[in-house]
Each structure stands twice: as structure tokens, then as C-alpha cells.
Short mmCIF file of C-alpha atoms in Angstrom, two decimals:
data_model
loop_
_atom_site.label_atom_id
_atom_site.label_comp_id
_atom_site.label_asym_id
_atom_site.label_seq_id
_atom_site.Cartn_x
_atom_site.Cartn_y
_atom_site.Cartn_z
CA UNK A 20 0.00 0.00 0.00
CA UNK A 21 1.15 3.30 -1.16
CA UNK A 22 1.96 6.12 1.36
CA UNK A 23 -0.77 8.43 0.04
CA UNK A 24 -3.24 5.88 0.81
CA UNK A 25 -2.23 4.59 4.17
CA UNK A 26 -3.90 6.59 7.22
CA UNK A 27 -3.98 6.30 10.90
CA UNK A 28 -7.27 3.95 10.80
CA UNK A 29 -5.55 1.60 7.96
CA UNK A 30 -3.25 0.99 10.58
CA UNK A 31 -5.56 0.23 13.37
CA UNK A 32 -7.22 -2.11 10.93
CA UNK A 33 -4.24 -4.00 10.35
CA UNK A 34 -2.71 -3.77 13.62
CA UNK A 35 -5.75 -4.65 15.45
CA UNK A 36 -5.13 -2.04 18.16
CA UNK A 37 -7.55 1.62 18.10
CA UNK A 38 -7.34 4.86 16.08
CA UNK A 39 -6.24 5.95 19.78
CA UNK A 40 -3.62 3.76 20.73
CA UNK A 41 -1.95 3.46 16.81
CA UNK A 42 -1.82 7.64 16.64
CA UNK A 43 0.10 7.84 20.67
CA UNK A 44 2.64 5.39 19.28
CA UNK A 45 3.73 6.76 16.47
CA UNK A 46 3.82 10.19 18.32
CA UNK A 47 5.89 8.01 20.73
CA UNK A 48 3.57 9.21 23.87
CA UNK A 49 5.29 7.24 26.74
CA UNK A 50 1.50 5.51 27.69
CA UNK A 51 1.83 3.11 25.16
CA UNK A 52 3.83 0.17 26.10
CA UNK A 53 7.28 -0.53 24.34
CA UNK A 54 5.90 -4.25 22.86
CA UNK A 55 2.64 -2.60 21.47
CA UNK A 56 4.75 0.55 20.03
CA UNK A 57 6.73 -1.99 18.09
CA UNK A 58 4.17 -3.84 17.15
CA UNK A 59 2.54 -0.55 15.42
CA UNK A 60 5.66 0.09 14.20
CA UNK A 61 6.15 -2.83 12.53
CA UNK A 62 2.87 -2.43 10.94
CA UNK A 63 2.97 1.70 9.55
CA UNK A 64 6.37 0.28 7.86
CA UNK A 65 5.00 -2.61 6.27
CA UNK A 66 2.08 -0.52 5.22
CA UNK A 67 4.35 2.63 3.67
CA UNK A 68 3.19 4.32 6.35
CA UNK A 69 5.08 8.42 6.83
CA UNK A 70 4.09 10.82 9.30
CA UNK A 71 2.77 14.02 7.52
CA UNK A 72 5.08 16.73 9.65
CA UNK A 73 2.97 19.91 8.96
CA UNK A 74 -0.71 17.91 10.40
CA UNK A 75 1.82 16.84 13.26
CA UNK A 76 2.61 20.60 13.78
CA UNK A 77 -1.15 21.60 13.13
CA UNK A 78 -2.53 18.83 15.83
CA UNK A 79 0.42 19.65 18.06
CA UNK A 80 -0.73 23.33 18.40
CA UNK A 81 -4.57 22.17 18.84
CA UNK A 82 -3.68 19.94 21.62
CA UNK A 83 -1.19 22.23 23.34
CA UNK A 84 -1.37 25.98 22.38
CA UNK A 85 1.73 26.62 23.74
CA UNK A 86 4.00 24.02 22.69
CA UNK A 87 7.10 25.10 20.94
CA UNK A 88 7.06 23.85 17.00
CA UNK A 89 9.09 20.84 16.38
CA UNK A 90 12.29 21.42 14.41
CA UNK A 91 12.85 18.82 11.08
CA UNK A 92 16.15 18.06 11.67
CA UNK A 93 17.81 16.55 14.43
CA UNK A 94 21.39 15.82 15.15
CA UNK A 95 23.42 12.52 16.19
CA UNK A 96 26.65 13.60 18.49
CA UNK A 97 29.53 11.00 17.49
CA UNK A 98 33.05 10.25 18.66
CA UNK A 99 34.14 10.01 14.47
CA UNK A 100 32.94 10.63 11.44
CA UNK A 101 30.15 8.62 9.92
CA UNK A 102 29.49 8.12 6.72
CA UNK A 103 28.30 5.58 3.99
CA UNK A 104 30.47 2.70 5.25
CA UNK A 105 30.66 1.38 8.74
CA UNK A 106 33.45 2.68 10.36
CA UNK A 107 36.19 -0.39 10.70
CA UNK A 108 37.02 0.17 14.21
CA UNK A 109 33.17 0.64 15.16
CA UNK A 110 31.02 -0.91 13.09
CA UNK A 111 28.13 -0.90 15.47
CA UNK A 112 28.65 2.76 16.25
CA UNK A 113 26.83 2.94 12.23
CA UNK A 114 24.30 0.20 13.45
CA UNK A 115 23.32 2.37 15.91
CA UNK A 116 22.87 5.90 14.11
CA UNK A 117 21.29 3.63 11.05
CA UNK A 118 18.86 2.40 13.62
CA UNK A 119 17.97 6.01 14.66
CA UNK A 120 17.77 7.49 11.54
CA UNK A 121 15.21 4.68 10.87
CA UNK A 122 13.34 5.93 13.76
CA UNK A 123 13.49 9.59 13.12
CA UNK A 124 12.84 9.18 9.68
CA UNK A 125 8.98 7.23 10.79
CA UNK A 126 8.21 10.60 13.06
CA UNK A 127 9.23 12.94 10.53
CA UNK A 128 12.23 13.70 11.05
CA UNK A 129 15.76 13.61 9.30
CA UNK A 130 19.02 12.81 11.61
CA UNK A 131 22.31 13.80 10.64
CA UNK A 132 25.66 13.22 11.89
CA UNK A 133 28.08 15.59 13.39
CA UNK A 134 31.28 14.69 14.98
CA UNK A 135 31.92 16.15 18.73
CA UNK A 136 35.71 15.95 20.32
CA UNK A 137 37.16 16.35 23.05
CA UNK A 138 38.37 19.88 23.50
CA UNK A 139 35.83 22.84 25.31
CA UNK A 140 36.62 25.16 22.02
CA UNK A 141 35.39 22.97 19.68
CA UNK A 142 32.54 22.21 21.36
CA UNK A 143 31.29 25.59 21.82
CA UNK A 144 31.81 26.20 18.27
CA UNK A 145 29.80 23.04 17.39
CA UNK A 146 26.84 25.03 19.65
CA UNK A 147 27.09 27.84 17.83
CA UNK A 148 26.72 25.91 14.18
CA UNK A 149 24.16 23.74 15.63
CA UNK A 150 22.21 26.73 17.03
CA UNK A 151 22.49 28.82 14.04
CA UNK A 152 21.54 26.00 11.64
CA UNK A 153 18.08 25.74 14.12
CA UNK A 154 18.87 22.28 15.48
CA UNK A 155 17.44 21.78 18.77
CA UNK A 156 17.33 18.00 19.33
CA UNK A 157 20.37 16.06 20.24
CA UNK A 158 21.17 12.13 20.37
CA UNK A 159 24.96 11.77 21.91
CA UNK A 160 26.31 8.73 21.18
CA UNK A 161 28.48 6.56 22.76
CA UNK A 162 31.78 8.10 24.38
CA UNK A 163 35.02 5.91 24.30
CA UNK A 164 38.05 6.77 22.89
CA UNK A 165 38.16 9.79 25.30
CA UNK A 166 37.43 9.61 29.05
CA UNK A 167 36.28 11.00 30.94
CA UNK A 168 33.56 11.80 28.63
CA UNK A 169 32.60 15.82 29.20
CA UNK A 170 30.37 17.84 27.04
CA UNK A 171 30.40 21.85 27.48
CA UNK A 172 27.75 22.54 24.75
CA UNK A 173 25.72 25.51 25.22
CA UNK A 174 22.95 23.14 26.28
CA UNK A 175 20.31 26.32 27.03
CA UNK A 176 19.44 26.14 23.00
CA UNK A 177 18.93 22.15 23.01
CA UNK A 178 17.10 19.28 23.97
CA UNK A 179 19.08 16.28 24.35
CA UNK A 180 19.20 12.27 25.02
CA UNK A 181 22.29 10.18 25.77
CA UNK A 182 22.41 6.67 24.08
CA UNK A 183 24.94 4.70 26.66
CA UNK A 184 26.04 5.50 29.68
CA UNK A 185 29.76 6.91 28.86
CA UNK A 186 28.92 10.73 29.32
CA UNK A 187 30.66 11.52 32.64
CA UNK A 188 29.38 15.20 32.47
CA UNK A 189 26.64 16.63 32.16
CA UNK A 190 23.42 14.59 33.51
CA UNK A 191 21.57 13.81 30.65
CA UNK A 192 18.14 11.74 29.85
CA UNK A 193 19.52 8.30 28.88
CA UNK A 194 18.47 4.85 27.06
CA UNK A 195 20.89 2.58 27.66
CA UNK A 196 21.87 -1.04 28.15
CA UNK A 197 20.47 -3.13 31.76
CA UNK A 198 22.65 -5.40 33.18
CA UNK A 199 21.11 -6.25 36.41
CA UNK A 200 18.81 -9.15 36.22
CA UNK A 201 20.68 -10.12 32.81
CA UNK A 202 24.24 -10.84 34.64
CA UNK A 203 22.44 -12.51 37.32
CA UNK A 204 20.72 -15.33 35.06
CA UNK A 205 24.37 -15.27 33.26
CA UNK A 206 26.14 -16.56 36.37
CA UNK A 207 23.11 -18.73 37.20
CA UNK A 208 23.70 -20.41 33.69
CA UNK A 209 27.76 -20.80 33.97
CA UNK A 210 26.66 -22.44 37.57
CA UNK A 211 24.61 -24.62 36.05
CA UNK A 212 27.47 -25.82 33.36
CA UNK A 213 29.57 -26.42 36.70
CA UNK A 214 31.82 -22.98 36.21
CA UNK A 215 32.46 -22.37 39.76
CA UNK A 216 35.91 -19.53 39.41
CA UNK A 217 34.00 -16.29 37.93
CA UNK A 218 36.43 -14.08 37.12
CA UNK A 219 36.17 -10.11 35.55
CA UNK A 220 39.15 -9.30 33.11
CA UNK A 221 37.98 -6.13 32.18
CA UNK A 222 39.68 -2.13 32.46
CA UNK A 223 38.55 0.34 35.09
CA UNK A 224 37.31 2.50 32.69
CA UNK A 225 34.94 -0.17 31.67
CA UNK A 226 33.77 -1.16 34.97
CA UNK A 227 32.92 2.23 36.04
CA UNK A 228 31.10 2.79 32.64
CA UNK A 229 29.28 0.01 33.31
CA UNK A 230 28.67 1.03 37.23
CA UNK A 231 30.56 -1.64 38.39
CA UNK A 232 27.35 -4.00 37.77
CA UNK A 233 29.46 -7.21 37.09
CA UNK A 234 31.15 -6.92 40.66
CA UNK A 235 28.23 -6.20 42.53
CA UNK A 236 26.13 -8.91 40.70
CA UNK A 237 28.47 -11.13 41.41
CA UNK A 238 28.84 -11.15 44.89
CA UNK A 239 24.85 -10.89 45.38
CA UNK A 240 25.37 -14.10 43.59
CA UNK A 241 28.04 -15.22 45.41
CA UNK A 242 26.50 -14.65 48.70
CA UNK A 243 23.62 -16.86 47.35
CA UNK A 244 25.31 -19.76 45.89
CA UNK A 245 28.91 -20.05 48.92
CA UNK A 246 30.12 -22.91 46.47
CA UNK A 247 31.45 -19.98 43.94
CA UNK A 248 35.12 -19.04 44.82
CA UNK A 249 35.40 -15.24 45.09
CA UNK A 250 38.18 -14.40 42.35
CA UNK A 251 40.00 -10.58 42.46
CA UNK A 252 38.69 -8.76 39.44
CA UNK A 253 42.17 -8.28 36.99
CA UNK A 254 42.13 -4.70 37.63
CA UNK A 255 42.24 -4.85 41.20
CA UNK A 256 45.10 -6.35 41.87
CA UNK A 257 47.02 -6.03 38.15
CA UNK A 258 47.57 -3.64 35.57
CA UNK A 259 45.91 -3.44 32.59
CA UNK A 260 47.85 -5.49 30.39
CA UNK A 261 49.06 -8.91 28.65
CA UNK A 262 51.75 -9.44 31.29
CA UNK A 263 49.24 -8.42 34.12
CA UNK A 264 46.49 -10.52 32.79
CA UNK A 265 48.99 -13.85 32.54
CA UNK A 266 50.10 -13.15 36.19
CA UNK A 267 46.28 -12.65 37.03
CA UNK A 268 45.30 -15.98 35.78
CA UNK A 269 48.16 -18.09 36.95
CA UNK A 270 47.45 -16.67 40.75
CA UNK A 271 43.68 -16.40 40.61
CA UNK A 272 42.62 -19.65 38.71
CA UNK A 273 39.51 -18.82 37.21
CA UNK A 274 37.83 -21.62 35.01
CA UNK A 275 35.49 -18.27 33.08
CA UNK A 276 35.92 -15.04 32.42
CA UNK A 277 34.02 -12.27 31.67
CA UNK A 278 35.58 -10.03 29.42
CA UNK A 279 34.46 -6.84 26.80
CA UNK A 280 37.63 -5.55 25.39
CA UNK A 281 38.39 -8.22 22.52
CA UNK A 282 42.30 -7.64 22.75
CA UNK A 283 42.29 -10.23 25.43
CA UNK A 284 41.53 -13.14 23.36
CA UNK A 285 45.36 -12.20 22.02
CA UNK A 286 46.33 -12.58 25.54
CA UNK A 287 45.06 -16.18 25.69
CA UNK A 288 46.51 -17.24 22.78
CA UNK A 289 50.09 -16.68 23.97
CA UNK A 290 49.71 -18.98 26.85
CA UNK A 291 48.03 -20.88 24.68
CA UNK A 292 44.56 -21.35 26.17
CA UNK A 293 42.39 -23.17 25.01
CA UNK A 294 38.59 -21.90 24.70
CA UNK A 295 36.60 -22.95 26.32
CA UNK A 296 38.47 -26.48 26.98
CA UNK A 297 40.83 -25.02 28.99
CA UNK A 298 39.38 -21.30 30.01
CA UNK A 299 35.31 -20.43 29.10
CA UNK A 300 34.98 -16.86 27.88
CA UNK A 301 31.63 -14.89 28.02
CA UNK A 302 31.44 -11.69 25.89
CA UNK A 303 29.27 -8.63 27.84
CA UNK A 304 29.85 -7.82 23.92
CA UNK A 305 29.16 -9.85 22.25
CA UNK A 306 30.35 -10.04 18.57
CA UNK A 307 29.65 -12.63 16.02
CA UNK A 308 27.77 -16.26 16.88
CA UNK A 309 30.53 -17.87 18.34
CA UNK A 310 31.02 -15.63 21.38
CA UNK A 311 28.70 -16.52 24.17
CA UNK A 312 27.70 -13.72 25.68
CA UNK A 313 25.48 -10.42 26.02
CA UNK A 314 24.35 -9.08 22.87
CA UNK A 315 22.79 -4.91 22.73
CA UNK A 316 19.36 -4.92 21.16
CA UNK A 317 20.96 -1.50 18.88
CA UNK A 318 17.44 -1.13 17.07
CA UNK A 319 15.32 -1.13 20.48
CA UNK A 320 18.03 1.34 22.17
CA UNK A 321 18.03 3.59 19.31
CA UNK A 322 14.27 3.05 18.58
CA UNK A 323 13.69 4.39 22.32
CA UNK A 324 15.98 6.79 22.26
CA UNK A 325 14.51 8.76 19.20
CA UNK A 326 11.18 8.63 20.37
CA UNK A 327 12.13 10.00 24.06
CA UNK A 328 14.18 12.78 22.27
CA UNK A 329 11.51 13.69 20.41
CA UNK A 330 8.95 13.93 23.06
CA UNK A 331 11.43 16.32 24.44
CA UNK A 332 11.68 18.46 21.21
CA UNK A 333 7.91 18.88 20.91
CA UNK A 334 7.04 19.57 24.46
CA UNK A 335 9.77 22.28 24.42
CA UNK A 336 11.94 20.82 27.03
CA UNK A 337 15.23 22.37 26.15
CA UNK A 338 18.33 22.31 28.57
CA UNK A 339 19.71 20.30 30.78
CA UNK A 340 17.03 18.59 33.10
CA UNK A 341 16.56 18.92 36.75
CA UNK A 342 16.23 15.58 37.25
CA UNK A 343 17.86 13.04 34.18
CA UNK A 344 15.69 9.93 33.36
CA UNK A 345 17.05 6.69 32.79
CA UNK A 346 15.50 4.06 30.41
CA UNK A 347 17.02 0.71 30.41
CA UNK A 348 16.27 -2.05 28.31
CA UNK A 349 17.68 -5.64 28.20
CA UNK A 350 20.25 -7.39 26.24
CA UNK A 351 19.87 -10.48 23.47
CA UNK A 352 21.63 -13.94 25.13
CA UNK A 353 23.78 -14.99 22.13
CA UNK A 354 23.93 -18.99 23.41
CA UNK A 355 27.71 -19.08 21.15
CA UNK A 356 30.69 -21.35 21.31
CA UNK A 357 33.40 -19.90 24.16
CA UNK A 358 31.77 -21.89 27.48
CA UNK A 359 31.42 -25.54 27.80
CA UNK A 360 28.02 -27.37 28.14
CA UNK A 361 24.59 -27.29 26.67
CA UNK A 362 22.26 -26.08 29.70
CA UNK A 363 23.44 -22.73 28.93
CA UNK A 364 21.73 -22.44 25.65
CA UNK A 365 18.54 -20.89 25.96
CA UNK A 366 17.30 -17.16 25.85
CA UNK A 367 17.32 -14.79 28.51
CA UNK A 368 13.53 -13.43 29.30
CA UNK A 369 12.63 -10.65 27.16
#
């Protein structure tokens, strides 16, 4: 079905959800549920389905006199350039804008990349290109090749959403990855395959981007289950590197570890470990369909993350918020090759 013909009630028809319900989830009103947003989603795309931006604006001002017009185009913030091809050292970092152009694109509006780095000058000159262009909503993306991660943008102009959790400063609305209940059914699976030495090879930097959720999941689970050895995370007792790592495992033992820098499988292979014979490796990364491991659900992330930033951008919510909001969604369980056994092959809930 063409575009021209496809309408808000053809839709609800083929959906099988109301007028209602169909027109608050493509506005991306947070009273719809995620699973019936997608669902819709799924649908308007199938059907050609995109959003007419000037009734948007008329309906906008009907419901809410006051609300401040919605701007057309809205802005990704990323570490490097992005362009046609994936960049080789991030590939997923292209996923992820790909994803939210997607997104925009089914609300009516276009996202474009812009680089952002490091340095407070080039920043504030970014703010003023943005702000004279007439860009007021902002996506930052992921932060990782410089830390720690500080914006100075001249946020009084812009509404803005953080997609991660690497942004040290400022306090930003965020969709990001959970880890909570996920690592907890993790370890409850490599318990079940008989791993009983969990041990964290992973940087600082990574474990305080994370909120050191793999340490303090693992000793609620420890505390639960006394059978599991307590093993010294890498960092705490070693530097970050190949010659710390070997010393690590030759003192520490572990029969797993949970890793999310890939450089390490390098390490093993000097000392010639064998995976997962010898050493299982789970991936809070996971890359590919032989690592075992935790998987990001980019499109859901992304999806989210467009549809909170533009709730901002109509309402008229621009600066930095009094009090940041944080929407977490789980990861995909990719089952994989690097642990031993079979029990651990199922999905986590969804």
C-alpha cells in the first residue's frame, strides 16, 4: 500500500489495536507500552506508512497551544565521522545511528551526523553551528576513545538524550543497556554448566562505565550460591595489560571469564589457552555467533531513544534537566561457542 493511501485507521485495521492507541505510538507518547509501540511500528512500515510533519505541527498546536514547534532536523553527536560505510574500528557505532535514523525518519524527522571531540573550544563552536543551523534535538552517542567523557555545549538552546552510559558530564536523559537481572541469570547459567571460578578481566574504565554491575552482581550471587570461589577482578590487583592478565590468571585460577575488550583473546593465545576447553569466555559484547555472551538490542536502544528525544523536542523541554531519566532495556543472550556445556543455551527473558 502506497503512502498516500495509508492513514492512521488503515493501521488500526491491520494492527488490530484503536485509532487511539496506533496515533500515541507513532507520536511516541510514553503511555503506550514498548511491545505494542513496536508492534505498530512494525505495521505503519509494512504498510508505507510516513508521518505528515505539517498535520503533526497543526494537531500539536490544537492539543497544546503553547508548545514550541518541532524542528525537522535533528542531530546525532559522534566520537568520528560517519558516513556511507561502517566505520572499521566501530562498526556498530553505524548500526546504531542507522537504527535512529530509521526511527526519526517514521516521526518525521531527518538525523544527521556531526562529529563532537574532546576539546571545550570545539565544542562551543559546534553550539554555535548547531544553534544557528536551528537544530534543537540532540542524540549523543556513545563516548570511548576519550574519558572521561565531558560535554560543554551551550545546552540552554537544546534538547538532548544520551544513548549509553559513557557521558561523565553533564546529567543527561539516557536509554541505555540493563545489566542487572541479565548478569544474574548469566552466572546462574555458567553455575549450572559447573563454572564455579567467575572471574572479571575487564579495564577500570569499563567497569565504572558500566557502574561496576558485574562486581556487585556477582557477589549478590556469590552470597547466594557459597560454592562460587570469590576471584580478584584483573584490575584490582594487576595492571591493565598482557603481562598483568597472565600473572592474574596463573594466581587467581579462574575456570570463566568475563571479558568486553576483545584484545584479550590475544592474551590467551600466547599462553596458549584453550577456549573454552581449557578457560570459558563470556562476551558482555558480544560479537559474532561464536562468542557466548550479552548481545545490545541496537534497534530497540536507538528506537527508544529517538522517540524520548523527540517527546522532548515537541514539548519544548530544552536544557539540561533537573532531574535526568534513565531508560534501560535488556540485552539479546547470544547462546555461542566460548563456554562448555549445553544447559546454557537458551534465551534470557525478554
Amino acid at each position: 500500500m502506497s503512502s498516500s493511501k495509508c492513514n492512521l485507521r488503515s493501521i488500526a485495521k491491520a494492527s488490530g489495536y484503536s485509532v487511539a492507541t496506533v496515533s500515541m505510538a507513532l507520536r511516541g507518547l510514553g503511555r503506550v507500552p514498548p511491545e505494542t509501540r513496536r508492534k505498530i511500528e512494525k505495521v505503519a512500515n509494512e504498510l508505507g506508512y510516513v508521518r505528515d510533519l505539517e498535520m503533526s505541527r497543526l494537531m500539536s498546536r490544537a492539543r497544546r497551544p503553547t508548545q514550541a514547534t518541532p524542528r525537522e532536523t535533528l542531530v546525532f553527536l559522534s566520537e568520528m565521522p560517519l558516513g556511507v560505510s561502517p566505520p572499521p574500528q566501530s562498526p556498530w557505532l553505524h548500526d546504531m545511528f542507522a537504527a535512529a535514523k530509521k526511527a526519526a525518519h517514521l516521526l518525521g524527522y531527518e538525523l544527521e551526523p556531526m562529529t563532537i571531540r574532546p576539546d571545550a573550544s570545539a565544542q562551543q563552536k559546534l553550539s554555535r553551528t548547531l544553534y544557528t543551523r536551528g537544530v534543537r534535538g540532540l542524540l549523543a552517542g556513545p563516548i570511548t576513545k576519550w574519558s572521561p567523557a565531558v560535554l560543554r555545549l551551550d545546552w540552554n538552546h537544546f534538547a538532548c538524550v544520551e544513548l549509553g552510559s559513557t557521558i561523565s558530564k553533564p546529567s543527561l536523559h539516557r536509554v541505555e543497556r540493563g545489566y542487572y537481572d541479565d548478569l544474574l541469570e548469566l552466572y546462574a547459567r555458567l553455575h549450572t554448566a559447573g563454572y564455579r571460578r567467575i572471574g572479571l578481566a575487564m579495564p577500570e574504565n569499563r567497569l565504572e562505565y558500566m557502574r561496576h554491575m558485574p562486581e556487585a552482581t556477582l557477589l549478590v550471587f556469590q552470597k547466594q550460591h557459597p560454592e562460587i570461589h570469590y576471584i580478584t577482578p584483573l584490575t584490582a590487583s594487576h595492571e591493565w595489560s598482557q603481562a598483568g592478565f597472565k600473572h592474574w590468571l596463573k594466581e587467581q585460577k579462574p575456570d570463566v571469564i568475563l571479558i568486553y575488550e576483545s584484545q584479550v583473546l590475544s592474551w590467551l593465545r600466547h599462553p596458549k589457552i584453550r577456549v573454552p576447553q581449557d578457560l570459558g569466555v563470556v562476551f558482555l559484547d558480544s560479537l559474532g555467533q561464536t562468542q557466548t555472551g550479552l548481545v545490545p538490542d541496537i534497534n530497540l536502544l536507538a528506537r527508544e531513544a529517538i522517540h524520548l528525544l523527540v517527546r522532548l523536542v515537541q514539548s519544548g523541554e530544552w536544557g539540561l534537566p533537573r532531574r535526568a531519566r534513565s531508560h534501560r532495556f535488556r540485552n539479546i543472550f547470544n547462546p555461542g561457542k566460548t563456554i562448555r556445556g549445553t544447559l546454557i543455551r537458551h534465551s534470557l527473558t525478554r
